[in-house]
């Protein structure tokens, strides 16, 4: 029993290494020529000689940096507005304005297409008002990608800024004011330096998310390819070895960027910054100022929720009834009836639900076990376990999709390779790998805040390890595990980047069905699928928030 207990952490590490690290290793070996006639670095030299590959690398980099700048320009002022000022409706609007984070990437992209695309509501309205013969703009290329990124990622800066401001010590601002510093000087020399760790965390999260972005470049990119779309197109064109080389290059760039940004980031905590009470929200005496702030808050909330409203409206438009009019002439629930009456269309809904749920449950179990053993064992083994559950966060989804397709398309049980491509298990496995950082980090945070004296008290009262775990530990970390499970479920439910590489017709998830409906010009049906994902994501986000509050 003791031998088993001592060996369990190593068994878990071996399992996580097989799950996370082994597919990446196999991709590297395939890029070097495993199973091919030639072996060596020649394909890597080809990659760096091809101008299109350099272009894709450079575009991935500058799009990610520009996304950080745009998201910061939107999210930081909104964070200050909703955290530092008091106006009617602030609490409700502050929650609504964070809802884009619950919108799956592909659904957000589709909503922008319906809203600002050539046939979208805004462009049709402008065309009608100005009596134009054609749409006033085309939503494609880098501008469209940055627009979607700024909308979907400003929430990171908004939430991190609010969290950072809520933890600041108000006495520091009061001390600065008593020494004669004005509002601008206090902001520049006191508040922003104390917020630097939070802003650096938001910047890192935005950069890595943008680098891994696939939906926006795939839908709006056209000939403007970044590395994530370049990999998929190479694979579709039959250039498997080049796809492997591109995958290794993107993974290396992601890890290098993560290392650089962590080196350049300020310390995670500033001494003395979180003591005391946060500054009271500023309440303006003049009614006109309060009304202006409320109007600004409602305007921004309405602007950010326009994509959600657009999806709901599109889902009510029957196919073939909306052509050139600025507003759909017919609105009814026909698309919902079609979805409910045709079992074939519900297959994608069922597939997404069970695969996302299964992946989230297994990710919670593995994440909790790895976090628990990492905190108990500490040392090198603890760091290896933490690294194993954190690695998928730094690696773009496209990389893991190609890595899993490479590893599990061959039957070689002796070296840990099995044929899973074409089976119902490959997509849940892909979702599980991508979910591990969310559940693992949530478990680490929950267990890290746990008072060890409680478990010692349970043991001193005669409770065994299993009973202590079941009656003391798990109930106390349940909110953190629920938060991780909710995020993992949302991510799996709306996944597009790994699904488009690994799905089959029988295992197609909702995201693939949305793409198929768009290609068939069934815009309303695509809207219904989008609404279902939006409702599920919002429900999970709200439940997570309630757990956090609890």
Short mmCIF file of N, CA and C in Angstrom, two decimals, residues 317-435:
data_model
loop_
_atom_site.label_atom_id
_atom_site.label_comp_id
_atom_site.label_asym_id
_atom_site.label_seq_id
_atom_site.Cartn_x
_atom_site.Cartn_y
_atom_site.Cartn_z
N UNK A 317 -34.66 34.53 -38.40
CA UNK A 317 -34.86 34.84 -39.82
C UNK A 317 -34.95 33.53 -40.61
N UNK A 318 -36.10 33.18 -41.20
CA UNK A 318 -36.21 31.95 -41.99
C UNK A 318 -35.31 32.01 -43.22
N UNK A 319 -34.80 30.87 -43.63
CA UNK A 319 -33.87 30.83 -44.77
C UNK A 319 -34.54 31.36 -46.04
N UNK A 320 -33.83 32.17 -46.79
CA UNK A 320 -34.29 32.67 -48.08
C UNK A 320 -35.26 33.82 -48.02
N UNK A 321 -35.56 34.34 -46.82
CA UNK A 321 -36.53 35.44 -46.72
C UNK A 321 -35.88 36.80 -46.60
N UNK A 322 -34.54 36.85 -46.41
CA UNK A 322 -33.86 38.13 -46.23
C UNK A 322 -32.80 38.27 -47.32
N UNK A 323 -33.03 39.21 -48.22
CA UNK A 323 -32.10 39.36 -49.35
C UNK A 323 -31.40 40.72 -49.32
N UNK A 324 -32.11 41.79 -49.73
CA UNK A 324 -31.46 43.10 -49.83
C UNK A 324 -32.00 44.12 -48.84
N UNK A 325 -33.03 43.75 -48.07
CA UNK A 325 -33.64 44.71 -47.16
C UNK A 325 -32.68 45.04 -46.00
N UNK A 326 -32.84 46.26 -45.45
CA UNK A 326 -32.00 46.65 -44.30
C UNK A 326 -32.41 45.89 -43.05
N UNK A 327 -33.71 45.51 -42.96
CA UNK A 327 -34.22 44.78 -41.79
C UNK A 327 -34.93 43.51 -42.29
N UNK A 328 -34.75 42.37 -41.65
CA UNK A 328 -35.41 41.14 -42.11
C UNK A 328 -36.93 41.30 -42.18
N UNK A 329 -37.56 40.99 -43.33
CA UNK A 329 -39.01 41.17 -43.44
C UNK A 329 -39.82 40.14 -42.66
N UNK A 330 -39.24 38.98 -42.37
CA UNK A 330 -39.96 37.90 -41.67
C UNK A 330 -39.14 37.46 -40.46
N UNK A 331 -39.81 37.40 -39.31
CA UNK A 331 -39.17 36.89 -38.08
C UNK A 331 -40.11 35.88 -37.44
N UNK A 332 -39.64 34.66 -37.24
CA UNK A 332 -40.45 33.65 -36.54
C UNK A 332 -39.51 32.58 -35.96
N UNK A 333 -40.11 31.50 -35.45
CA UNK A 333 -39.30 30.46 -34.80
C UNK A 333 -39.12 29.22 -35.69
N UNK A 334 -39.21 29.43 -37.01
CA UNK A 334 -39.10 28.30 -37.93
C UNK A 334 -37.77 27.56 -37.80
N UNK A 335 -36.68 28.32 -37.63
CA UNK A 335 -35.36 27.66 -37.52
C UNK A 335 -35.27 26.78 -36.27
N UNK A 336 -35.87 27.23 -35.20
CA UNK A 336 -35.88 26.42 -33.97
C UNK A 336 -36.70 25.15 -34.18
N UNK A 337 -37.84 25.28 -34.91
CA UNK A 337 -38.67 24.10 -35.20
C UNK A 337 -37.92 23.11 -36.09
N UNK A 338 -37.16 23.65 -37.07
CA UNK A 338 -36.37 22.77 -37.94
C UNK A 338 -35.37 21.97 -37.12
N UNK A 339 -34.69 22.68 -36.22
CA UNK A 339 -33.68 22.00 -35.39
C UNK A 339 -34.31 20.95 -34.48
N UNK A 340 -35.49 21.26 -33.93
CA UNK A 340 -36.14 20.33 -33.01
C UNK A 340 -36.77 19.15 -33.73
N UNK A 341 -37.17 19.33 -35.00
CA UNK A 341 -37.90 18.26 -35.70
C UNK A 341 -36.99 17.38 -36.55
N UNK A 342 -35.75 17.74 -36.73
CA UNK A 342 -34.84 16.94 -37.56
C UNK A 342 -33.73 16.36 -36.68
N UNK A 343 -33.87 15.08 -36.32
CA UNK A 343 -32.88 14.46 -35.41
C UNK A 343 -31.45 14.57 -35.93
N UNK A 344 -31.28 14.56 -37.26
CA UNK A 344 -29.93 14.63 -37.81
C UNK A 344 -29.22 15.92 -37.39
N UNK A 345 -29.99 17.00 -37.24
CA UNK A 345 -29.38 18.28 -36.86
C UNK A 345 -29.05 18.33 -35.36
N UNK A 346 -29.71 17.46 -34.59
CA UNK A 346 -29.44 17.45 -33.14
C UNK A 346 -28.21 16.62 -32.78
N UNK A 347 -27.71 15.86 -33.76
CA UNK A 347 -26.53 15.04 -33.47
C UNK A 347 -25.37 15.90 -33.00
N UNK A 348 -25.17 17.04 -33.69
CA UNK A 348 -24.06 17.93 -33.32
C UNK A 348 -24.22 18.47 -31.89
N UNK A 349 -25.47 18.77 -31.51
CA UNK A 349 -25.72 19.29 -30.16
C UNK A 349 -25.37 18.23 -29.13
N UNK A 350 -25.84 17.00 -29.38
CA UNK A 350 -25.56 15.90 -28.45
C UNK A 350 -24.05 15.63 -28.39
N UNK A 351 -23.40 15.60 -29.56
CA UNK A 351 -21.95 15.35 -29.57
C UNK A 351 -21.20 16.39 -28.74
N UNK A 352 -21.53 17.67 -28.94
CA UNK A 352 -20.82 18.72 -28.21
C UNK A 352 -21.06 18.60 -26.70
N UNK A 353 -22.32 18.31 -26.32
CA UNK A 353 -22.64 18.24 -24.89
C UNK A 353 -21.89 17.11 -24.20
N UNK A 354 -21.97 15.90 -24.76
CA UNK A 354 -21.34 14.78 -24.04
C UNK A 354 -19.82 14.85 -24.09
N UNK A 355 -19.27 15.32 -25.22
CA UNK A 355 -17.81 15.39 -25.30
C UNK A 355 -17.25 16.48 -24.38
N UNK A 356 -17.92 17.63 -24.34
CA UNK A 356 -17.45 18.72 -23.46
C UNK A 356 -17.59 18.33 -21.99
N UNK A 357 -18.72 17.65 -21.67
CA UNK A 357 -18.96 17.25 -20.27
C UNK A 357 -17.95 16.19 -19.83
N UNK A 358 -17.74 15.18 -20.67
CA UNK A 358 -16.80 14.11 -20.32
C UNK A 358 -15.39 14.67 -20.17
N UNK A 359 -14.98 15.54 -21.09
CA UNK A 359 -13.63 16.11 -21.01
C UNK A 359 -13.48 16.96 -19.76
N UNK A 360 -14.51 17.74 -19.42
CA UNK A 360 -14.42 18.59 -18.23
C UNK A 360 -14.33 17.76 -16.95
N UNK A 361 -15.12 16.67 -16.87
CA UNK A 361 -15.10 15.83 -15.67
C UNK A 361 -13.73 15.17 -15.47
N UNK A 362 -13.19 14.60 -16.54
CA UNK A 362 -11.87 13.95 -16.42
C UNK A 362 -10.79 15.01 -16.13
N UNK A 363 -10.92 16.18 -16.73
CA UNK A 363 -9.93 17.25 -16.49
C UNK A 363 -9.97 17.69 -15.02
N UNK A 364 -11.17 17.74 -14.42
CA UNK A 364 -11.27 18.12 -13.01
C UNK A 364 -10.56 17.08 -12.13
N UNK A 365 -10.79 15.79 -12.44
CA UNK A 365 -10.17 14.73 -11.64
C UNK A 365 -8.64 14.77 -11.77
N UNK A 366 -8.16 14.82 -13.02
CA UNK A 366 -6.70 14.86 -13.22
C UNK A 366 -6.08 16.14 -12.67
N UNK A 367 -6.77 17.27 -12.90
CA UNK A 367 -6.25 18.54 -12.40
C UNK A 367 -6.17 18.57 -10.89
N UNK A 368 -7.19 18.03 -10.22
CA UNK A 368 -7.18 18.01 -8.76
C UNK A 368 -6.07 17.10 -8.23
N UNK A 369 -5.96 15.89 -8.82
CA UNK A 369 -4.93 14.96 -8.35
C UNK A 369 -3.53 15.55 -8.55
N UNK A 370 -3.30 16.15 -9.73
CA UNK A 370 -1.97 16.71 -10.00
C UNK A 370 -1.68 17.88 -9.06
N UNK A 371 -2.67 18.75 -8.83
CA UNK A 371 -2.45 19.89 -7.94
C UNK A 371 -2.21 19.42 -6.51
N UNK A 372 -2.99 18.45 -6.08
CA UNK A 372 -2.83 17.93 -4.71
C UNK A 372 -1.44 17.34 -4.49
N UNK A 373 -1.01 16.52 -5.44
CA UNK A 373 0.29 15.87 -5.28
C UNK A 373 1.43 16.87 -5.47
N UNK A 374 1.22 17.89 -6.32
CA UNK A 374 2.26 18.91 -6.50
C UNK A 374 2.48 19.68 -5.21
N UNK A 375 1.40 19.98 -4.48
CA UNK A 375 1.52 20.73 -3.23
C UNK A 375 2.06 19.85 -2.09
N UNK A 376 1.71 18.56 -2.13
CA UNK A 376 2.18 17.66 -1.07
C UNK A 376 3.65 17.31 -1.27
N UNK A 377 4.00 16.95 -2.50
CA UNK A 377 5.37 16.49 -2.76
C UNK A 377 6.37 17.65 -2.88
N UNK A 378 5.91 18.76 -3.52
CA UNK A 378 6.78 19.90 -3.79
C UNK A 378 8.07 19.45 -4.47
N UNK A 379 9.17 20.20 -4.38
CA UNK A 379 10.44 19.80 -4.99
C UNK A 379 10.32 19.65 -6.49
N UNK A 380 11.22 18.85 -7.06
CA UNK A 380 11.26 18.66 -8.51
C UNK A 380 10.00 17.98 -9.03
N UNK A 381 9.52 16.97 -8.27
CA UNK A 381 8.32 16.26 -8.72
C UNK A 381 7.12 17.19 -8.74
N UNK A 382 6.99 18.05 -7.73
CA UNK A 382 5.87 18.99 -7.69
C UNK A 382 5.93 19.96 -8.86
N UNK A 383 7.14 20.46 -9.17
CA UNK A 383 7.26 21.39 -10.30
C UNK A 383 6.95 20.71 -11.63
N UNK A 384 7.36 19.44 -11.76
CA UNK A 384 7.06 18.72 -13.00
C UNK A 384 5.55 18.53 -13.16
N UNK A 385 4.86 18.22 -12.07
CA UNK A 385 3.40 18.05 -12.15
C UNK A 385 2.72 19.37 -12.50
N UNK A 386 3.17 20.46 -11.87
CA UNK A 386 2.60 21.78 -12.20
C UNK A 386 2.87 22.13 -13.65
N UNK A 387 4.07 21.84 -14.12
CA UNK A 387 4.41 22.14 -15.51
C UNK A 387 3.58 21.33 -16.49
N UNK A 388 3.30 20.07 -16.14
CA UNK A 388 2.52 19.21 -17.04
C UNK A 388 1.10 19.72 -17.22
N UNK A 389 0.49 20.23 -16.15
CA UNK A 389 -0.89 20.72 -16.29
C UNK A 389 -0.94 22.14 -16.84
N UNK A 390 0.19 22.87 -16.80
CA UNK A 390 0.19 24.24 -17.31
C UNK A 390 0.61 24.33 -18.78
N UNK A 391 1.34 23.32 -19.27
CA UNK A 391 1.91 23.40 -20.62
C UNK A 391 0.85 23.64 -21.71
N UNK A 392 -0.30 22.97 -21.71
CA UNK A 392 -1.28 23.20 -22.80
C UNK A 392 -1.74 24.64 -22.90
N UNK A 393 -1.64 25.42 -21.81
CA UNK A 393 -2.06 26.80 -21.87
C UNK A 393 -1.16 27.61 -22.80
N UNK A 394 0.13 27.27 -22.83
CA UNK A 394 1.09 28.03 -23.64
C UNK A 394 1.12 27.56 -25.09
N UNK A 395 0.55 26.41 -25.37
CA UNK A 395 0.62 25.84 -26.71
C UNK A 395 -0.69 26.11 -27.45
N UNK A 396 -0.67 26.73 -28.65
CA UNK A 396 -1.90 26.97 -29.39
C UNK A 396 -2.68 25.69 -29.69
N UNK A 397 -4.01 25.81 -29.76
CA UNK A 397 -4.86 24.65 -30.00
C UNK A 397 -4.55 23.96 -31.31
N UNK A 398 -4.18 24.72 -32.34
CA UNK A 398 -3.84 24.12 -33.63
C UNK A 398 -2.66 23.16 -33.49
N UNK A 399 -1.69 23.55 -32.66
CA UNK A 399 -0.52 22.71 -32.45
C UNK A 399 -0.93 21.37 -31.84
N UNK A 400 -1.78 21.43 -30.81
CA UNK A 400 -2.20 20.17 -30.18
C UNK A 400 -3.06 19.34 -31.12
N UNK A 401 -3.87 19.99 -31.95
CA UNK A 401 -4.71 19.23 -32.89
C UNK A 401 -3.83 18.43 -33.84
N UNK A 402 -2.82 19.09 -34.41
CA UNK A 402 -1.92 18.40 -35.33
C UNK A 402 -1.11 17.33 -34.59
N UNK A 403 -0.68 17.65 -33.36
CA UNK A 403 0.11 16.69 -32.58
C UNK A 403 -0.70 15.44 -32.26
N UNK A 404 -1.95 15.61 -31.87
CA UNK A 404 -2.80 14.45 -31.56
C UNK A 404 -3.11 13.66 -32.82
N UNK A 405 -3.34 14.36 -33.94
CA UNK A 405 -3.60 13.66 -35.20
C UNK A 405 -2.38 12.84 -35.63
N UNK A 406 -1.19 13.38 -35.38
CA UNK A 406 0.05 12.68 -35.73
C UNK A 406 0.26 11.46 -34.86
N UNK A 407 0.03 11.62 -33.57
CA UNK A 407 0.34 10.55 -32.62
C UNK A 407 -0.67 9.40 -32.68
N UNK A 408 -1.94 9.75 -32.81
CA UNK A 408 -2.98 8.72 -32.68
C UNK A 408 -3.60 8.32 -34.01
N UNK A 409 -2.77 8.32 -35.06
CA UNK A 409 -3.21 7.80 -36.35
C UNK A 409 -2.47 6.51 -36.70
N UNK A 410 -1.64 6.03 -35.76
CA UNK A 410 -0.82 4.84 -35.97
C UNK A 410 -1.04 3.86 -34.83
N UNK A 411 -1.10 2.56 -35.14
CA UNK A 411 -1.28 1.56 -34.09
C UNK A 411 0.07 0.94 -33.74
N UNK A 412 0.68 1.47 -32.69
CA UNK A 412 1.95 0.95 -32.17
C UNK A 412 1.86 0.93 -30.63
N UNK A 413 1.11 -0.02 -30.08
CA UNK A 413 0.88 -0.03 -28.61
C UNK A 413 2.17 -0.08 -27.81
N UNK A 414 3.22 -0.69 -28.36
CA UNK A 414 4.48 -0.83 -27.62
C UNK A 414 5.09 0.54 -27.30
N UNK A 415 4.81 1.54 -28.12
CA UNK A 415 5.38 2.87 -27.86
C UNK A 415 4.28 3.88 -27.49
N UNK A 416 3.13 3.36 -27.07
CA UNK A 416 2.07 4.25 -26.58
C UNK A 416 1.25 4.93 -27.65
N UNK A 417 1.20 4.37 -28.85
CA UNK A 417 0.42 4.99 -29.93
C UNK A 417 -0.74 4.06 -30.31
N UNK A 418 -1.91 4.63 -30.39
CA UNK A 418 -3.12 3.86 -30.72
C UNK A 418 -3.91 4.64 -31.78
N UNK A 419 -4.69 3.92 -32.56
CA UNK A 419 -5.50 4.58 -33.57
C UNK A 419 -6.77 5.13 -32.92
N UNK A 420 -6.81 6.45 -32.75
CA UNK A 420 -8.00 7.11 -32.21
C UNK A 420 -8.64 8.03 -33.25
N UNK A 421 -7.90 8.34 -34.31
CA UNK A 421 -8.46 9.18 -35.38
C UNK A 421 -9.63 8.43 -36.03
N UNK A 422 -10.75 9.11 -36.16
CA UNK A 422 -11.94 8.47 -36.74
C UNK A 422 -12.84 7.84 -35.70
N UNK A 423 -12.40 7.82 -34.43
CA UNK A 423 -13.23 7.26 -33.36
C UNK A 423 -13.86 8.42 -32.56
N UNK A 424 -14.88 8.11 -31.74
CA UNK A 424 -15.50 9.19 -30.94
C UNK A 424 -14.62 9.71 -29.81
N UNK A 425 -13.42 9.11 -29.61
CA UNK A 425 -12.63 9.45 -28.41
C UNK A 425 -11.59 10.54 -28.66
N UNK A 426 -11.27 10.80 -29.92
CA UNK A 426 -10.18 11.75 -30.18
C UNK A 426 -10.56 13.19 -29.81
N UNK A 427 -11.81 13.58 -30.08
CA UNK A 427 -12.19 14.96 -29.73
C UNK A 427 -12.27 15.18 -28.22
N UNK A 428 -12.92 14.27 -27.44
CA UNK A 428 -12.87 14.46 -25.98
C UNK A 428 -11.44 14.49 -25.45
N UNK A 429 -10.55 13.68 -26.06
CA UNK A 429 -9.15 13.69 -25.63
C UNK A 429 -8.52 15.06 -25.90
N UNK A 430 -8.82 15.63 -27.08
CA UNK A 430 -8.28 16.96 -27.41
C UNK A 430 -8.83 18.02 -26.46
N UNK A 431 -10.13 17.95 -26.17
CA UNK A 431 -10.71 18.92 -25.22
C UNK A 431 -10.08 18.75 -23.84
N UNK A 432 -9.84 17.50 -23.44
CA UNK A 432 -9.24 17.23 -22.13
C UNK A 432 -7.87 17.88 -22.01
N UNK A 433 -7.06 17.72 -23.05
CA UNK A 433 -5.71 18.30 -23.01
C UNK A 433 -5.79 19.82 -22.87
N UNK A 434 -6.67 20.45 -23.62
CA UNK A 434 -6.78 21.91 -23.58
C UNK A 434 -7.42 22.40 -22.27
N UNK A 435 -8.20 21.52 -21.61
CA UNK A 435 -8.87 21.93 -20.37
C UNK A 435 -8.00 21.81 -19.13
#
